[in-house]
JSON list of C-alpha atoms in Angstrom, two decimals:
[
{"chain": "R", "resi": 31, "resn": "GLU", "atom": "CA", "xyz": [-3.39, 16.13, 0.69]},
{"chain": "R", "resi": 32, "resn": "ALA", "atom": "CA", "xyz": [-4.69, 14.04, -2.09]},
{"chain": "R", "resi": 33, "resn": "GLY", "atom": "CA", "xyz": [-3.89, 10.42, -2.51]},
{"chain": "R", "resi": 34, "resn": "VAL", "atom": "CA", "xyz": [-1.80, 8.69, -5.31]},
{"chain": "R", "resi": 35, "resn": "ALA", "atom": "CA", "xyz": [-4.08, 8.67, -7.93]},
{"chain": "R", "resi": 36, "resn": "GLN", "atom": "CA", "xyz": [-4.40, 5.77, -10.55]},
{"chain": "R", "resi": 37, "resn": "SER", "atom": "CA", "xyz": [-6.13, 4.94, -13.75]},
{"chain": "R", "resi": 38, "resn": "PRO", "atom": "CA", "xyz": [-8.45, 2.76, -14.74]},
{"chain": "R", "resi": 39, "resn": "ARG", "atom": "CA", "xyz": [-9.51, 0.90, -11.98]},
{"chain": "R", "resi": 40, "resn": "TYR", "atom": "CA", "xyz": [-10.20, -2.10, -13.92]},
{"chain": "R", "resi": 41, "resn": "LYS", "atom": "CA", "xyz": [-8.73, -3.69, -17.49]},
{"chain": "R", "resi": 42, "resn": "ILE", "atom": "CA", "xyz": [-9.77, -7.12, -19.07]},
{"chain": "R", "resi": 43, "resn": "ILE", "atom": "CA", "xyz": [-7.86, -7.61, -22.83]},
{"chain": "R", "resi": 44, "resn": "GLU", "atom": "CA", "xyz": [-6.90, -10.57, -24.32]},
{"chain": "R", "resi": 45, "resn": "LYS", "atom": "CA", "xyz": [-3.72, -11.86, -24.39]},
{"chain": "R", "resi": 46, "resn": "ARG", "atom": "CA", "xyz": [-1.33, -10.28, -27.06]},
{"chain": "R", "resi": 47, "resn": "GLN", "atom": "CA", "xyz": [-2.72, -6.83, -26.73]},
{"chain": "R", "resi": 48, "resn": "SER", "atom": "CA", "xyz": [-1.30, -4.04, -25.16]},
{"chain": "R", "resi": 49, "resn": "VAL", "atom": "CA", "xyz": [-2.47, -1.81, -21.93]},
{"chain": "R", "resi": 50, "resn": "ALA", "atom": "CA", "xyz": [-1.60, 0.90, -20.80]},
{"chain": "R", "resi": 51, "resn": "PHE", "atom": "CA", "xyz": [-1.58, 2.09, -16.48]},
{"chain": "R", "resi": 52, "resn": "TRP", "atom": "CA", "xyz": [-1.53, 5.63, -15.30]},
{"chain": "R", "resi": 53, "resn": "CYS", "atom": "CA", "xyz": [-0.27, 7.06, -12.17]},
{"chain": "R", "resi": 54, "resn": "ASN", "atom": "CA", "xyz": [-0.05, 10.46, -10.79]},
{"chain": "R", "resi": 55, "resn": "PRO", "atom": "CA", "xyz": [1.88, 10.78, -7.55]},
{"chain": "R", "resi": 56, "resn": "ILE", "atom": "CA", "xyz": [1.21, 12.94, -4.39]},
{"chain": "R", "resi": 57, "resn": "SER", "atom": "CA", "xyz": [2.50, 16.48, -5.62]},
{"chain": "R", "resi": 58, "resn": "GLY", "atom": "CA", "xyz": [6.00, 16.91, -4.99]},
{"chain": "R", "resi": 59, "resn": "HIS", "atom": "CA", "xyz": [7.09, 13.41, -4.31]},
{"chain": "R", "resi": 60, "resn": "ALA", "atom": "CA", "xyz": [10.08, 12.84, -6.36]},
{"chain": "R", "resi": 61, "resn": "THR", "atom": "CA", "xyz": [10.24, 9.05, -5.97]},
{"chain": "R", "resi": 62, "resn": "LEU", "atom": "CA", "xyz": [7.79, 6.88, -7.75]},
{"chain": "R", "resi": 63, "resn": "TYR", "atom": "CA", "xyz": [6.97, 2.94, -7.66]},
{"chain": "R", "resi": 64, "resn": "TRP", "atom": "CA", "xyz": [5.38, 0.61, -9.86]},
{"chain": "R", "resi": 65, "resn": "TYR", "atom": "CA", "xyz": [4.68, -3.05, -8.54]},
{"chain": "R", "resi": 66, "resn": "GLN", "atom": "CA", "xyz": [3.13, -5.84, -9.94]},
{"chain": "R", "resi": 67, "resn": "GLN", "atom": "CA", "xyz": [0.69, -8.03, -7.16]},
{"chain": "R", "resi": 68, "resn": "ILE", "atom": "CA", "xyz": [-0.05, -11.65, -8.30]},
{"chain": "R", "resi": 69, "resn": "LEU", "atom": "CA", "xyz": [-2.81, -12.83, -6.10]},
{"chain": "R", "resi": 70, "resn": "GLY", "atom": "CA", "xyz": [-1.69, -14.15, -3.01]},
{"chain": "R", "resi": 71, "resn": "GLN", "atom": "CA", "xyz": [1.33, -12.56, -3.30]},
{"chain": "R", "resi": 72, "resn": "GLY", "atom": "CA", "xyz": [3.12, -9.45, -1.80]},
{"chain": "R", "resi": 73, "resn": "PRO", "atom": "CA", "xyz": [3.81, -6.66, -4.30]},
{"chain": "R", "resi": 74, "resn": "LYS", "atom": "CA", "xyz": [6.95, -7.17, -6.59]},
{"chain": "R", "resi": 75, "resn": "LEU", "atom": "CA", "xyz": [8.57, -4.16, -7.43]},
{"chain": "R", "resi": 76, "resn": "LEU", "atom": "CA", "xyz": [9.24, -3.62, -11.16]},
{"chain": "R", "resi": 77, "resn": "ILE", "atom": "CA", "xyz": [11.01, 0.20, -11.73]},
{"chain": "R", "resi": 78, "resn": "GLN", "atom": "CA", "xyz": [11.30, 3.18, -9.15]},
{"chain": "R", "resi": 79, "resn": "PHE", "atom": "CA", "xyz": [11.87, 6.51, -10.18]},
{"chain": "R", "resi": 80, "resn": "GLN", "atom": "CA", "xyz": [13.90, 9.46, -8.85]},
{"chain": "R", "resi": 81, "resn": "ASN", "atom": "CA", "xyz": [12.14, 12.39, -10.44]},
{"chain": "R", "resi": 82, "resn": "ASN", "atom": "CA", "xyz": [12.26, 11.09, -14.08]},
{"chain": "R", "resi": 83, "resn": "GLY", "atom": "CA", "xyz": [15.17, 9.01, -13.92]},
{"chain": "R", "resi": 84, "resn": "VAL", "atom": "CA", "xyz": [15.04, 5.04, -13.37]},
{"chain": "R", "resi": 85, "resn": "VAL", "atom": "CA", "xyz": [17.06, 4.18, -9.98]},
{"chain": "R", "resi": 86, "resn": "ASP", "atom": "CA", "xyz": [16.43, 0.19, -10.07]},
{"chain": "R", "resi": 87, "resn": "ASP", "atom": "CA", "xyz": [14.48, -1.36, -12.89]},
{"chain": "R", "resi": 88, "resn": "SER", "atom": "CA", "xyz": [16.34, -4.75, -12.54]},
{"chain": "R", "resi": 89, "resn": "GLN", "atom": "CA", "xyz": [12.98, -6.91, -12.24]},
{"chain": "R", "resi": 90, "resn": "LEU", "atom": "CA", "xyz": [11.52, -4.99, -15.12]},
{"chain": "R", "resi": 91, "resn": "PRO", "atom": "CA", "xyz": [10.54, -7.81, -18.01]},
{"chain": "R", "resi": 92, "resn": "LYS", "atom": "CA", "xyz": [11.93, -5.34, -20.84]},
{"chain": "R", "resi": 93, "resn": "ASP", "atom": "CA", "xyz": [11.09, -7.26, -23.37]},
{"chain": "R", "resi": 94, "resn": "ARG", "atom": "CA", "xyz": [7.09, -6.43, -23.04]},
{"chain": "R", "resi": 95, "resn": "PHE", "atom": "CA", "xyz": [7.14, -3.88, -20.20]},
{"chain": "R", "resi": 96, "resn": "SER", "atom": "CA", "xyz": [7.99, -0.39, -20.12]},
{"chain": "R", "resi": 97, "resn": "ALA", "atom": "CA", "xyz": [7.86, 2.93, -18.03]},
{"chain": "R", "resi": 98, "resn": "GLU", "atom": "CA", "xyz": [8.10, 6.28, -18.28]},
{"chain": "R", "resi": 99, "resn": "ARG", "atom": "CA", "xyz": [8.09, 9.06, -15.84]},
{"chain": "R", "resi": 100, "resn": "LEU", "atom": "CA", "xyz": [8.07, 12.65, -18.33]},
{"chain": "R", "resi": 101, "resn": "LYS", "atom": "CA", "xyz": [8.75, 15.46, -16.49]},
{"chain": "R", "resi": 102, "resn": "GLY", "atom": "CA", "xyz": [9.20, 13.69, -13.00]},
{"chain": "R", "resi": 103, "resn": "VAL", "atom": "CA", "xyz": [5.45, 13.85, -12.51]},
{"chain": "R", "resi": 104, "resn": "ASP", "atom": "CA", "xyz": [2.89, 11.23, -13.42]},
{"chain": "R", "resi": 105, "resn": "SER", "atom": "CA", "xyz": [4.00, 7.99, -14.81]},
{"chain": "R", "resi": 106, "resn": "THR", "atom": "CA", "xyz": [2.82, 5.18, -17.44]},
{"chain": "R", "resi": 107, "resn": "LEU", "atom": "CA", "xyz": [3.19, 1.79, -17.24]},
{"chain": "R", "resi": 108, "resn": "LYS", "atom": "CA", "xyz": [2.88, -0.38, -20.52]},
{"chain": "R", "resi": 109, "resn": "ILE", "atom": "CA", "xyz": [2.49, -3.77, -21.27]},
{"chain": "R", "resi": 110, "resn": "GLN", "atom": "CA", "xyz": [3.09, -5.06, -25.09]},
{"chain": "R", "resi": 111, "resn": "PRO", "atom": "CA", "xyz": [2.05, -7.52, -25.83]},
{"chain": "R", "resi": 112, "resn": "ALA", "atom": "CA", "xyz": [0.51, -8.91, -22.77]},
{"chain": "R", "resi": 113, "resn": "LYS", "atom": "CA", "xyz": [0.31, -12.87, -21.32]},
{"chain": "R", "resi": 114, "resn": "LEU", "atom": "CA", "xyz": [-1.91, -14.84, -19.26]},
{"chain": "R", "resi": 115, "resn": "GLU", "atom": "CA", "xyz": [0.67, -14.17, -16.71]},
{"chain": "R", "resi": 116, "resn": "ASP", "atom": "CA", "xyz": [0.55, -10.69, -16.44]},
{"chain": "R", "resi": 117, "resn": "SER", "atom": "CA", "xyz": [-2.93, -10.87, -14.75]},
{"chain": "R", "resi": 118, "resn": "ALA", "atom": "CA", "xyz": [-2.43, -9.07, -11.57]},
{"chain": "R", "resi": 119, "resn": "VAL", "atom": "CA", "xyz": [-3.02, -5.60, -9.81]},
{"chain": "R", "resi": 120, "resn": "TYR", "atom": "CA", "xyz": [-0.54, -3.19, -10.72]},
{"chain": "R", "resi": 121, "resn": "LEU", "atom": "CA", "xyz": [0.29, -0.76, -7.82]},
{"chain": "R", "resi": 122, "resn": "CYS", "atom": "CA", "xyz": [1.64, 2.90, -7.86]},
{"chain": "R", "resi": 123, "resn": "ALA", "atom": "CA", "xyz": [3.12, 4.37, -4.79]},
{"chain": "R", "resi": 124, "resn": "SER", "atom": "CA", "xyz": [5.24, 7.68, -4.18]},
{"chain": "R", "resi": 125, "resn": "SER", "atom": "CA", "xyz": [7.22, 9.16, -1.73]},
{"chain": "R", "resi": 126, "resn": "TRP", "atom": "CA", "xyz": [8.89, 12.60, -1.21]},
{"chain": "R", "resi": 127, "resn": "SER", "atom": "CA", "xyz": [12.41, 11.35, -1.83]},
{"chain": "R", "resi": 128, "resn": "VAL", "atom": "CA", "xyz": [14.72, 8.03, -1.67]},
{"chain": "R", "resi": 129, "resn": "SER", "atom": "CA", "xyz": [15.55, 8.63, 1.77]},
{"chain": "R", "resi": 130, "resn": "THR", "atom": "CA", "xyz": [15.06, 5.70, 4.14]},
{"chain": "R", "resi": 131, "resn": "ASN", "atom": "CA", "xyz": [13.26, 7.70, 6.89]},
{"chain": "R", "resi": 132, "resn": "GLU", "atom": "CA", "xyz": [10.23, 8.77, 4.06]},
{"chain": "R", "resi": 133, "resn": "LYS", "atom": "CA", "xyz": [7.15, 6.53, 3.95]},
{"chain": "R", "resi": 134, "resn": "LEU", "atom": "CA", "xyz": [5.50, 5.41, 0.89]},
{"chain": "R", "resi": 135, "resn": "PHE", "atom": "CA", "xyz": [1.81, 5.85, -0.04]},
{"chain": "R", "resi": 136, "resn": "PHE", "atom": "CA", "xyz": [0.35, 3.85, -2.27]},
{"chain": "R", "resi": 137, "resn": "GLY", "atom": "CA", "xyz": [-2.49, 4.34, -5.05]},
{"chain": "R", "resi": 138, "resn": "SER", "atom": "CA", "xyz": [-5.66, 1.62, -4.85]},
{"chain": "R", "resi": 139, "resn": "GLY", "atom": "CA", "xyz": [-4.02, -0.13, -8.10]},
{"chain": "R", "resi": 140, "resn": "THR", "atom": "CA", "xyz": [-5.58, -1.37, -11.41]},
{"chain": "R", "resi": 141, "resn": "GLN", "atom": "CA", "xyz": [-6.54, -4.94, -11.88]},
{"chain": "R", "resi": 142, "resn": "LEU", "atom": "CA", "xyz": [-5.70, -6.50, -15.08]},
{"chain": "R", "resi": 143, "resn": "SER", "atom": "CA", "xyz": [-7.10, -9.53, -16.32]},
{"chain": "R", "resi": 144, "resn": "VAL", "atom": "CA", "xyz": [-5.82, -10.85, -19.12]},
{"chain": "R", "resi": 145, "resn": "LEU", "atom": "CA", "xyz": [-7.72, -13.52, -21.25]},
{"chain": "A", "resi": 51, "resn": "ASP", "atom": "CA", "xyz": [14.39, -10.49, -2.95]},
{"chain": "A", "resi": 52, "resn": "ALA", "atom": "CA", "xyz": [12.78, -9.76, 0.41]},
{"chain": "A", "resi": 53, "resn": "LYS", "atom": "CA", "xyz": [15.43, -9.25, 2.92]},
{"chain": "A", "resi": 54, "resn": "THR", "atom": "CA", "xyz": [13.05, -10.20, 5.78]},
{"chain": "A", "resi": 55, "resn": "THR", "atom": "CA", "xyz": [11.22, -13.44, 6.99]},
{"chain": "A", "resi": 56, "resn": "GLN", "atom": "CA", "xyz": [7.62, -13.63, 8.46]},
{"chain": "A", "resi": 57, "resn": "PRO", "atom": "CA", "xyz": [5.29, -16.01, 9.42]},
{"chain": "A", "resi": 58, "resn": "ASN", "atom": "CA", "xyz": [3.11, -16.62, 6.50]},
{"chain": "A", "resi": 59, "resn": "SER", "atom": "CA", "xyz": [0.12, -16.66, 9.10]},
{"chain": "A", "resi": 60, "resn": "MET", "atom": "CA", "xyz": [-0.83, -15.17, 12.92]},
{"chain": "A", "resi": 61, "resn": "GLU", "atom": "CA", "xyz": [-4.30, -15.58, 14.35]},
{"chain": "A", "resi": 62, "resn": "SER", "atom": "CA", "xyz": [-5.50, -12.98, 17.60]},
{"chain": "A", "resi": 63, "resn": "ASN", "atom": "CA", "xyz": [-8.77, -12.53, 19.85]},
{"chain": "A", "resi": 64, "resn": "GLU", "atom": "CA", "xyz": [-10.31, -8.83, 19.33]},
{"chain": "A", "resi": 65, "resn": "GLU", "atom": "CA", "xyz": [-8.81, -6.41, 21.84]},
{"chain": "A", "resi": 66, "resn": "GLU", "atom": "CA", "xyz": [-5.95, -8.64, 22.86]},
{"chain": "A", "resi": 67, "resn": "PRO", "atom": "CA", "xyz": [-2.34, -7.49, 22.20]},
{"chain": "A", "resi": 68, "resn": "VAL", "atom": "CA", "xyz": [-0.46, -8.70, 18.78]},
{"chain": "A", "resi": 69, "resn": "HIS", "atom": "CA", "xyz": [2.88, -9.21, 18.28]},
{"chain": "A", "resi": 70, "resn": "LEU", "atom": "CA", "xyz": [4.10, -10.16, 14.83]},
{"chain": "A", "resi": 71, "resn": "PRO", "atom": "CA", "xyz": [7.63, -10.60, 14.36]},
{"chain": "A", "resi": 72, "resn": "CYS", "atom": "CA", "xyz": [9.90, -10.01, 11.91]},
{"chain": "A", "resi": 73, "resn": "ASN", "atom": "CA", "xyz": [13.65, -11.23, 11.36]},
{"chain": "A", "resi": 74, "resn": "HIS", "atom": "CA", "xyz": [16.56, -9.34, 9.32]},
{"chain": "A", "resi": 75, "resn": "SER", "atom": "CA", "xyz": [19.60, -10.74, 9.70]},
{"chain": "A", "resi": 76, "resn": "THR", "atom": "CA", "xyz": [21.30, -8.92, 6.64]},
{"chain": "A", "resi": 77, "resn": "ILE", "atom": "CA", "xyz": [20.18, -5.59, 7.76]},
{"chain": "A", "resi": 78, "resn": "SER", "atom": "CA", "xyz": [22.82, -3.04, 7.01]},
{"chain": "A", "resi": 79, "resn": "GLY", "atom": "CA", "xyz": [23.64, -0.02, 9.67]},
{"chain": "A", "resi": 80, "resn": "THR", "atom": "CA", "xyz": [21.49, 2.71, 7.23]},
{"chain": "A", "resi": 81, "resn": "ASP", "atom": "CA", "xyz": [18.55, 0.57, 7.05]},
{"chain": "A", "resi": 82, "resn": "TYR", "atom": "CA", "xyz": [15.38, 1.43, 7.95]},
{"chain": "A", "resi": 83, "resn": "ILE", "atom": "CA", "xyz": [12.46, -1.10, 9.47]},
{"chain": "A", "resi": 84, "resn": "HIS", "atom": "CA", "xyz": [9.37, -0.26, 7.89]},
{"chain": "A", "resi": 85, "resn": "TRP", "atom": "CA", "xyz": [6.20, -1.85, 7.92]},
{"chain": "A", "resi": 86, "resn": "TYR", "atom": "CA", "xyz": [3.11, -1.70, 5.99]},
{"chain": "A", "resi": 87, "resn": "ARG", "atom": "CA", "xyz": [-0.59, -3.46, 5.98]},
{"chain": "A", "resi": 88, "resn": "GLN", "atom": "CA", "xyz": [-2.66, -4.06, 3.36]},
{"chain": "A", "resi": 89, "resn": "LEU", "atom": "CA", "xyz": [-6.69, -4.57, 3.73]},
{"chain": "A", "resi": 90, "resn": "PRO", "atom": "CA", "xyz": [-8.74, -6.55, 1.60]},
{"chain": "A", "resi": 91, "resn": "SER", "atom": "CA", "xyz": [-8.81, -5.03, -2.36]},
{"chain": "A", "resi": 92, "resn": "GLN", "atom": "CA", "xyz": [-6.61, -2.26, -0.88]},
{"chain": "A", "resi": 93, "resn": "GLY", "atom": "CA", "xyz": [-3.16, -1.18, -1.84]},
{"chain": "A", "resi": 94, "resn": "PRO", "atom": "CA", "xyz": [-0.62, -1.34, 1.05]},
{"chain": "A", "resi": 95, "resn": "GLU", "atom": "CA", "xyz": [-0.99, 1.39, 3.56]},
{"chain": "A", "resi": 96, "resn": "TYR", "atom": "CA", "xyz": [2.03, 2.60, 6.11]},
{"chain": "A", "resi": 97, "resn": "VAL", "atom": "CA", "xyz": [2.03, 1.38, 9.55]},
{"chain": "A", "resi": 98, "resn": "ILE", "atom": "CA", "xyz": [5.41, 2.83, 11.35]},
{"chain": "A", "resi": 99, "resn": "HIS", "atom": "CA", "xyz": [9.30, 2.51, 10.80]},
{"chain": "A", "resi": 100, "resn": "GLY", "atom": "CA", "xyz": [11.98, 3.08, 12.61]},
{"chain": "A", "resi": 101, "resn": "LEU", "atom": "CA", "xyz": [16.05, 2.77, 12.87]},
{"chain": "A", "resi": 102, "resn": "THR", "atom": "CA", "xyz": [17.58, 1.62, 16.29]},
{"chain": "A", "resi": 103, "resn": "SER", "atom": "CA", "xyz": [15.00, 2.77, 18.90]},
{"chain": "A", "resi": 104, "resn": "ASN", "atom": "CA", "xyz": [11.33, 1.70, 20.08]},
{"chain": "A", "resi": 105, "resn": "VAL", "atom": "CA", "xyz": [8.91, 3.83, 18.03]},
{"chain": "A", "resi": 106, "resn": "ASN", "atom": "CA", "xyz": [5.15, 4.29, 18.84]},
{"chain": "A", "resi": 107, "resn": "ASN", "atom": "CA", "xyz": [2.28, 5.94, 16.76]},
{"chain": "A", "resi": 108, "resn": "ARG", "atom": "CA", "xyz": [-1.22, 5.95, 17.13]},
{"chain": "A", "resi": 109, "resn": "MET", "atom": "CA", "xyz": [-1.47, 2.59, 15.21]},
{"chain": "A", "resi": 110, "resn": "ALA", "atom": "CA", "xyz": [1.17, 0.31, 16.28]},
{"chain": "A", "resi": 111, "resn": "SER", "atom": "CA", "xyz": [4.38, 0.22, 18.43]},
{"chain": "A", "resi": 112, "resn": "LEU", "atom": "CA", "xyz": [7.93, -1.13, 16.82]},
{"chain": "A", "resi": 113, "resn": "ALA", "atom": "CA", "xyz": [10.12, -2.77, 18.93]},
{"chain": "A", "resi": 114, "resn": "ILE", "atom": "CA", "xyz": [13.53, -3.01, 17.48]},
{"chain": "A", "resi": 115, "resn": "ALA", "atom": "CA", "xyz": [16.49, -5.82, 18.99]},
{"chain": "A", "resi": 116, "resn": "GLU", "atom": "CA", "xyz": [19.45, -4.45, 20.20]},
{"chain": "A", "resi": 117, "resn": "ASP", "atom": "CA", "xyz": [21.21, -5.92, 17.31]},
{"chain": "A", "resi": 118, "resn": "ARG", "atom": "CA", "xyz": [18.70, -4.70, 14.73]},
{"chain": "A", "resi": 119, "resn": "LYS", "atom": "CA", "xyz": [18.72, -8.40, 13.05]},
{"chain": "A", "resi": 120, "resn": "SER", "atom": "CA", "xyz": [14.85, -8.73, 14.19]},
{"chain": "A", "resi": 121, "resn": "SER", "atom": "CA", "xyz": [11.41, -6.36, 15.28]},
{"chain": "A", "resi": 122, "resn": "THR", "atom": "CA", "xyz": [8.42, -6.67, 16.36]},
{"chain": "A", "resi": 123, "resn": "LEU", "atom": "CA", "xyz": [5.53, -4.89, 15.37]},
{"chain": "A", "resi": 124, "resn": "ILE", "atom": "CA", "xyz": [3.08, -4.80, 18.46]},
{"chain": "A", "resi": 125, "resn": "LEU", "atom": "CA", "xyz": [-1.05, -3.77, 17.91]},
{"chain": "A", "resi": 126, "resn": "HIS", "atom": "CA", "xyz": [-2.06, -2.90, 21.16]},
{"chain": "A", "resi": 127, "resn": "ARG", "atom": "CA", "xyz": [-5.55, -4.08, 21.06]},
{"chain": "A", "resi": 128, "resn": "ALA", "atom": "CA", "xyz": [-6.55, -5.84, 18.01]},
{"chain": "A", "resi": 129, "resn": "THR", "atom": "CA", "xyz": [-10.09, -4.75, 16.07]},
{"chain": "A", "resi": 130, "resn": "LEU", "atom": "CA", "xyz": [-11.26, -7.10, 13.19]},
{"chain": "A", "resi": 131, "resn": "ARG", "atom": "CA", "xyz": [-10.60, -3.76, 11.44]},
{"chain": "A", "resi": 132, "resn": "ASP", "atom": "CA", "xyz": [-6.77, -5.01, 11.52]},
{"chain": "A", "resi": 133, "resn": "ALA", "atom": "CA", "xyz": [-6.96, -7.77, 9.95]},
{"chain": "A", "resi": 134, "resn": "ALA", "atom": "CA", "xyz": [-5.07, -7.64, 6.85]},
{"chain": "A", "resi": 135, "resn": "VAL", "atom": "CA", "xyz": [-1.45, -8.68, 5.50]},
{"chain": "A", "resi": 136, "resn": "TYR", "atom": "CA", "xyz": [1.63, -6.89, 7.25]},
{"chain": "A", "resi": 137, "resn": "TYR", "atom": "CA", "xyz": [4.84, -6.66, 5.66]},
{"chain": "A", "resi": 138, "resn": "CYS", "atom": "CA", "xyz": [7.80, -5.98, 7.17]},
{"chain": "A", "resi": 139, "resn": "ILE", "atom": "CA", "xyz": [10.61, -4.22, 4.76]},
{"chain": "A", "resi": 140, "resn": "LEU", "atom": "CA", "xyz": [13.89, -3.02, 4.94]},
{"chain": "A", "resi": 141, "resn": "ARG", "atom": "CA", "xyz": [14.57, 0.42, 3.28]},
{"chain": "A", "resi": 142, "resn": "ASP", "atom": "CA", "xyz": [18.04, 1.25, 1.91]},
{"chain": "A", "resi": 143, "resn": "VAL", "atom": "CA", "xyz": [19.67, 4.12, 1.21]},
{"chain": "A", "resi": 144, "resn": "LEU", "atom": "CA", "xyz": [18.72, 3.93, -2.67]},
{"chain": "A", "resi": 145, "resn": "GLY", "atom": "CA", "xyz": [14.94, 4.05, -1.01]},
{"chain": "A", "resi": 146, "resn": "ASP", "atom": "CA", "xyz": [14.72, 0.27, -2.40]},
{"chain": "A", "resi": 147, "resn": "MET", "atom": "CA", "xyz": [11.17, -1.19, -1.16]},
{"chain": "A", "resi": 148, "resn": "ARG", "atom": "CA", "xyz": [10.81, -4.84, -1.87]},
{"chain": "A", "resi": 149, "resn": "PHE", "atom": "CA", "xyz": [8.01, -6.71, -0.03]},
{"chain": "A", "resi": 150, "resn": "GLY", "atom": "CA", "xyz": [8.08, -10.33, 1.08]},
{"chain": "A", "resi": 151, "resn": "ALA", "atom": "CA", "xyz": [4.85, -12.46, 1.50]},
{"chain": "A", "resi": 152, "resn": "GLY", "atom": "CA", "xyz": [3.92, -10.74, 4.81]},
{"chain": "A", "resi": 153, "resn": "THR", "atom": "CA", "xyz": [2.05, -12.18, 7.50]},
{"chain": "A", "resi": 154, "resn": "ARG", "atom": "CA", "xyz": [-1.71, -12.57, 7.37]},
{"chain": "A", "resi": 155, "resn": "LEU", "atom": "CA", "xyz": [-3.30, -11.70, 10.69]},
{"chain": "A", "resi": 156, "resn": "THR", "atom": "CA", "xyz": [-6.75, -12.77, 11.54]},
{"chain": "A", "resi": 157, "resn": "VAL", "atom": "CA", "xyz": [-8.71, -11.49, 14.37]},
{"chain": "A", "resi": 158, "resn": "LYS", "atom": "CA", "xyz": [-11.32, -13.16, 15.91]},
{"chain": "A", "resi": 159, "resn": "PRO", "atom": "CA", "xyz": [-13.99, -11.94, 17.55]}
]
């Protein structure tokens, strides 16, 4: 089966600019996650979707970050405006459901550099 | 915040077994214990998961303490390709998957 697709692979922007990342989960996966991974740290959960509804966005900086999952399939994460500290790898993951017994499948991530 | 505690780093010799510990003293009865690993420049990949009983798959074994407050990931014969950061995560009924800092495993030839 095809894996989780993310694009772009790399992105370089200047601070105060806007940027968007795209994720296409594995077909049929209802649950989708966005993570931020700063160099040297573990992935930090930003937002979790179940179909097109938000389950948890408690760690999403809502003043500048937004995410949507229209039609419950692919998803977009946006940063507007970007700050230097947003430089990180943004990972998308999906699973069949929220069940505790389901495993996550991760994409390769988008590496963002904010100059 | 992560609900697990792991050592920052561990070393192993190639072809020897490796035991990676994880403490999760606040685990609830319905939480599954998941292990993922992350190779350099890649997204995390699933290794193994379990609830109460010990689990085995082609990649590793998972030993879960009787009180479920700790677990150990066992790599039976470490190879250079096993060098990665290993994450122990509790998955709750809402599907929450919060990573900690993980254990960086170094495998020496």
